[in-house]
Amino acid sequence: MNNSWFSVDNFLFEKEADKKGEKFKTYLSPYFVPKAYRIGSEQQDKTVIELKYIDVNEPTKKIAHHETHRVYFEVGEKTERVYKIFFYALPEYDRKKINDSLNDVDRAFKKLSSQLTDDSEKYVAALEATKQCIRKTYHHISDK
């Protein structure tokens, strides 16, 4: 695992809405907004993204996304925050495969949300931080 933590963008705290012609911003709880991320490998074919939050010491459990068997989560037992996202065979530098992985991530977070909570907004920041990490890791793909 890479020991360097990278800060996530502040926009993850904010969510803009437009109801009946009135624009307003809502702010997600800082307990569910990652402060930083890091990416690394545990095995040759497994990539791990780790998310860092405001400190809460809690045990974690693993949850699989069974539709593709390529994305697994490690979540807090009490808070259900996503601490780690495991990818099996995250592609190397192929635009289509990276986009497929981002779609897998969307589906996996949607499934996780439906399994664990009624709050569809709970994992918005973790999902965006994960996608940000993948895009920044493979940022040069979009430049080609």
PDB file of C-alpha atoms in Angstrom:
ATOM      1  CA  MET A   1       0.000   0.000   0.000  1.00  0.00           C
ATOM      2  CA  ASN A   2       1.233   3.467  -0.851  1.00  0.00           C
ATOM      3  CA  ASN A   3       1.966   5.341   2.392  1.00  0.00           C
ATOM      4  CA  SER A   4       1.201   8.760   0.882  1.00  0.00           C
ATOM      5  CA  TRP A   5      -2.258  10.176   1.501  1.00  0.00           C
ATOM      6  CA  PHE A   6      -3.781  12.530  -1.069  1.00  0.00           C
ATOM      7  CA  SER A   7      -6.386  15.108  -0.068  1.00  0.00           C
ATOM      8  CA  VAL A   8      -9.795  14.944  -1.666  1.00  0.00           C
ATOM      9  CA  ASP A   9     -11.407  17.993  -3.215  1.00  0.00           C
ATOM     10  CA  ASN A  10     -13.503  20.150  -0.888  1.00  0.00           C
ATOM     11  CA  PHE A  11     -16.473  19.961  -3.254  1.00  0.00           C
ATOM     12  CA  LEU A  12     -17.340  16.613  -1.697  1.00  0.00           C
ATOM     13  CA  PHE A  13     -18.783  18.480   1.284  1.00  0.00           C
ATOM     14  CA  GLU A  14     -21.251  20.442  -0.821  1.00  0.00           C
ATOM     15  CA  LYS A  15     -24.276  19.429  -2.806  1.00  0.00           C
ATOM     16  CA  GLU A  16     -26.185  21.944  -4.862  1.00  0.00           C
ATOM     17  CA  ALA A  17     -29.927  21.608  -5.335  1.00  0.00           C
ATOM     18  CA  ASP A  18     -32.539  23.517  -7.237  1.00  0.00           C
ATOM     19  CA  LYS A  19     -36.086  23.112  -5.939  1.00  0.00           C
ATOM     20  CA  LYS A  20     -38.962  25.216  -7.237  1.00  0.00           C
ATOM     21  CA  GLY A  21     -36.641  27.847  -8.613  1.00  0.00           C
ATOM     22  CA  GLU A  22     -34.688  28.253  -5.375  1.00  0.00           C
ATOM     23  CA  LYS A  23     -31.027  27.304  -5.422  1.00  0.00           C
ATOM     24  CA  PHE A  24     -29.328  26.209  -2.259  1.00  0.00           C
ATOM     25  CA  LYS A  25     -26.370  24.168  -1.046  1.00  0.00           C
ATOM     26  CA  THR A  26     -26.520  21.396   1.460  1.00  0.00           C
ATOM     27  CA  TYR A  27     -23.510  20.008   3.240  1.00  0.00           C
ATOM     28  CA  LEU A  28     -22.868  16.360   3.917  1.00  0.00           C
ATOM     29  CA  SER A  29     -21.863  15.304   7.391  1.00  0.00           C
ATOM     30  CA  PRO A  30     -18.070  15.471   7.706  1.00  0.00           C
ATOM     31  CA  TYR A  31     -18.208  12.003   9.256  1.00  0.00           C
ATOM     32  CA  PHE A  32     -19.169  10.572   5.861  1.00  0.00           C
ATOM     33  CA  VAL A  33     -16.863  12.699   3.714  1.00  0.00           C
ATOM     34  CA  PRO A  34     -13.370  11.266   3.198  1.00  0.00           C
ATOM     35  CA  LYS A  35     -10.501  13.650   3.987  1.00  0.00           C
ATOM     36  CA  ALA A  36      -7.918  11.743   1.970  1.00  0.00           C
ATOM     37  CA  TYR A  37      -7.276   8.620  -0.064  1.00  0.00           C
ATOM     38  CA  ARG A  38      -4.413   6.390  -1.047  1.00  0.00           C
ATOM     39  CA  ILE A  39      -4.104   3.622  -3.598  1.00  0.00           C
ATOM     40  CA  GLY A  40      -1.938   0.542  -3.699  1.00  0.00           C
ATOM     41  CA  SER A  41      -1.810  -3.172  -4.289  1.00  0.00           C
ATOM     42  CA  GLU A  42      -2.102  -6.011  -1.825  1.00  0.00           C
ATOM     43  CA  GLN A  43      -1.490  -8.700  -4.415  1.00  0.00           C
ATOM     44  CA  GLN A  44      -0.516  -8.625  -8.071  1.00  0.00           C
ATOM     45  CA  ASP A  45      -4.134  -8.672  -9.268  1.00  0.00           C
ATOM     46  CA  LYS A  46      -5.775  -6.687  -6.444  1.00  0.00           C
ATOM     47  CA  THR A  47      -5.814  -2.886  -6.187  1.00  0.00           C
ATOM     48  CA  VAL A  48      -6.971  -1.206  -2.980  1.00  0.00           C
ATOM     49  CA  ILE A  49      -8.191   2.326  -2.465  1.00  0.00           C
ATOM     50  CA  GLU A  50      -8.236   3.355   1.187  1.00  0.00           C
ATOM     51  CA  LEU A  51     -10.319   6.300   2.399  1.00  0.00           C
ATOM     52  CA  LYS A  52      -9.477   8.353   5.486  1.00  0.00           C
ATOM     53  CA  TYR A  53     -12.168  10.121   7.529  1.00  0.00           C
ATOM     54  CA  ILE A  54     -12.500  12.038  10.770  1.00  0.00           C
ATOM     55  CA  ASP A  55     -11.137   9.513  13.250  1.00  0.00           C
ATOM     56  CA  VAL A  56     -13.553   6.984  14.674  1.00  0.00           C
ATOM     57  CA  ASN A  57     -12.090   3.741  15.963  1.00  0.00           C
ATOM     58  CA  GLU A  58     -14.345   0.888  14.895  1.00  0.00           C
ATOM     59  CA  PRO A  59     -14.081  -2.673  13.647  1.00  0.00           C
ATOM     60  CA  THR A  60     -14.772  -3.291   9.967  1.00  0.00           C
ATOM     61  CA  LYS A  61     -16.440  -5.965   7.858  1.00  0.00           C
ATOM     62  CA  LYS A  62     -16.048  -6.923   4.189  1.00  0.00           C
ATOM     63  CA  ILE A  63     -18.961  -6.740   1.778  1.00  0.00           C
ATOM     64  CA  ALA A  64     -18.796  -8.142  -1.753  1.00  0.00           C
ATOM     65  CA  HIS A  65     -20.454  -6.805  -4.868  1.00  0.00           C
ATOM     66  CA  HIS A  66     -21.621 -10.136  -6.271  1.00  0.00           C
ATOM     67  CA  GLU A  67     -22.724  -8.960  -9.721  1.00  0.00           C
ATOM     68  CA  THR A  68     -19.199  -8.645 -11.074  1.00  0.00           C
ATOM     69  CA  HIS A  69     -17.037 -10.150  -8.309  1.00  0.00           C
ATOM     70  CA  ARG A  70     -14.539  -7.394  -9.086  1.00  0.00           C
ATOM     71  CA  VAL A  71     -15.363  -4.869  -6.357  1.00  0.00           C
ATOM     72  CA  TYR A  72     -15.371  -5.487  -2.593  1.00  0.00           C
ATOM     73  CA  PHE A  73     -15.755  -3.073   0.291  1.00  0.00           C
ATOM     74  CA  GLU A  74     -14.486  -2.863   3.837  1.00  0.00           C
ATOM     75  CA  VAL A  75     -17.010  -0.852   5.859  1.00  0.00           C
ATOM     76  CA  GLY A  76     -17.296   0.184   9.483  1.00  0.00           C
ATOM     77  CA  GLU A  77     -19.543  -2.073  11.543  1.00  0.00           C
ATOM     78  CA  LYS A  78     -21.294   0.836  13.283  1.00  0.00           C
ATOM     79  CA  THR A  79     -20.986   3.792  10.910  1.00  0.00           C
ATOM     80  CA  GLU A  80     -20.962   1.735   7.692  1.00  0.00           C
ATOM     81  CA  ARG A  81     -18.435   4.192   6.251  1.00  0.00           C
ATOM     82  CA  VAL A  82     -16.426   2.794   3.342  1.00  0.00           C
ATOM     83  CA  TYR A  83     -12.809   2.474   4.473  1.00  0.00           C
ATOM     84  CA  LYS A  84     -11.434   0.361   1.627  1.00  0.00           C
ATOM     85  CA  ILE A  85     -12.475  -0.552  -1.875  1.00  0.00           C
ATOM     86  CA  PHE A  86     -10.865  -3.657  -3.358  1.00  0.00           C
ATOM     87  CA  PHE A  87     -10.650  -4.042  -7.140  1.00  0.00           C
ATOM     88  CA  TYR A  88      -9.671  -7.286  -8.730  1.00  0.00           C
ATOM     89  CA  ALA A  89      -7.733  -6.748 -11.931  1.00  0.00           C
ATOM     90  CA  LEU A  90      -8.121  -2.951 -12.137  1.00  0.00           C
ATOM     91  CA  PRO A  91      -6.947  -2.331 -15.720  1.00  0.00           C
ATOM     92  CA  GLU A  92      -3.695  -0.680 -16.558  1.00  0.00           C
ATOM     93  CA  TYR A  93      -3.908   2.439 -18.712  1.00  0.00           C
ATOM     94  CA  ASP A  94      -6.722   1.421 -21.074  1.00  0.00           C
ATOM     95  CA  ARG A  95      -9.390   4.126 -21.451  1.00  0.00           C
ATOM     96  CA  LYS A  96     -12.296   1.734 -22.152  1.00  0.00           C
ATOM     97  CA  LYS A  97     -11.356  -0.597 -19.301  1.00  0.00           C
ATOM     98  CA  ILE A  98     -10.960   2.325 -16.897  1.00  0.00           C
ATOM     99  CA  ASN A  99     -14.427   3.585 -17.895  1.00  0.00           C
ATOM    100  CA  ASP A 100     -15.773   0.052 -17.375  1.00  0.00           C
ATOM    101  CA  SER A 101     -14.174   0.053 -13.919  1.00  0.00           C
ATOM    102  CA  LEU A 102     -15.797   3.403 -13.092  1.00  0.00           C
ATOM    103  CA  ASN A 103     -19.153   1.920 -14.138  1.00  0.00           C
ATOM    104  CA  ASP A 104     -18.468  -1.123 -11.920  1.00  0.00           C
ATOM    105  CA  VAL A 105     -17.751   1.268  -9.044  1.00  0.00           C
ATOM    106  CA  ASP A 106     -21.052   3.091  -9.627  1.00  0.00           C
ATOM    107  CA  ARG A 107     -22.982  -0.196  -9.618  1.00  0.00           C
ATOM    108  CA  ALA A 108     -21.116  -1.507  -6.575  1.00  0.00           C
ATOM    109  CA  PHE A 109     -21.793   1.644  -4.514  1.00  0.00           C
ATOM    110  CA  LYS A 110     -25.443   1.623  -5.565  1.00  0.00           C
ATOM    111  CA  LYS A 111     -25.758  -2.004  -4.475  1.00  0.00           C
ATOM    112  CA  LEU A 112     -23.926  -1.275  -1.200  1.00  0.00           C
ATOM    113  CA  SER A 113     -26.242   1.630  -0.494  1.00  0.00           C
ATOM    114  CA  SER A 114     -29.339  -0.499  -1.120  1.00  0.00           C
ATOM    115  CA  GLN A 115     -27.965  -3.263   1.141  1.00  0.00           C
ATOM    116  CA  LEU A 116     -27.005  -1.110   4.106  1.00  0.00           C
ATOM    117  CA  THR A 117     -29.124   2.019   4.228  1.00  0.00           C
ATOM    118  CA  ASP A 118     -32.235   3.832   3.097  1.00  0.00           C
ATOM    119  CA  ASP A 119     -30.209   7.036   2.724  1.00  0.00           C
ATOM    120  CA  SER A 120     -29.207   7.269  -0.953  1.00  0.00           C
ATOM    121  CA  GLU A 121     -26.870  10.199  -0.174  1.00  0.00           C
ATOM    122  CA  LYS A 122     -24.775   8.383   2.452  1.00  0.00           C
ATOM    123  CA  TYR A 123     -22.130   7.138   0.002  1.00  0.00           C
ATOM    124  CA  VAL A 124     -22.072  10.076  -2.441  1.00  0.00           C
ATOM    125  CA  ALA A 125     -18.787  11.474  -1.095  1.00  0.00           C
ATOM    126  CA  ALA A 126     -17.073   8.076  -0.805  1.00  0.00           C
ATOM    127  CA  LEU A 127     -18.101   7.237  -4.378  1.00  0.00           C
ATOM    128  CA  GLU A 128     -16.816  10.548  -5.731  1.00  0.00           C
ATOM    129  CA  ALA A 129     -13.552  10.246  -3.769  1.00  0.00           C
ATOM    130  CA  THR A 130     -13.066   6.736  -5.184  1.00  0.00           C
ATOM    131  CA  LYS A 131     -13.692   7.917  -8.738  1.00  0.00           C
ATOM    132  CA  GLN A 132     -11.405  10.907  -8.173  1.00  0.00           C
ATOM    133  CA  CYS A 133      -8.658   8.546  -7.021  1.00  0.00           C
ATOM    134  CA  ILE A 134      -9.060   6.315 -10.083  1.00  0.00           C
ATOM    135  CA  ARG A 135      -9.113   9.279 -12.475  1.00  0.00           C
ATOM    136  CA  LYS A 136      -6.067  10.929 -10.889  1.00  0.00           C
ATOM    137  CA  THR A 137      -4.170   7.652 -10.864  1.00  0.00           C
ATOM    138  CA  TYR A 138      -4.847   7.239 -14.566  1.00  0.00           C
ATOM    139  CA  HIS A 139      -5.093  10.972 -15.416  1.00  0.00           C
ATOM    140  CA  HIS A 140      -2.872  10.713 -18.441  1.00  0.00           C
ATOM    141  CA  ILE A 141      -5.439   8.439 -20.130  1.00  0.00           C
ATOM    142  CA  SER A 142      -7.757  11.380 -20.767  1.00  0.00           C
ATOM    143  CA  ASP A 143      -4.858  13.291 -22.295  1.00  0.00           C
ATOM    144  CA  LYS A 144      -4.318  10.734 -25.064  1.00  0.00           C
TER     145      LYS A 144
END
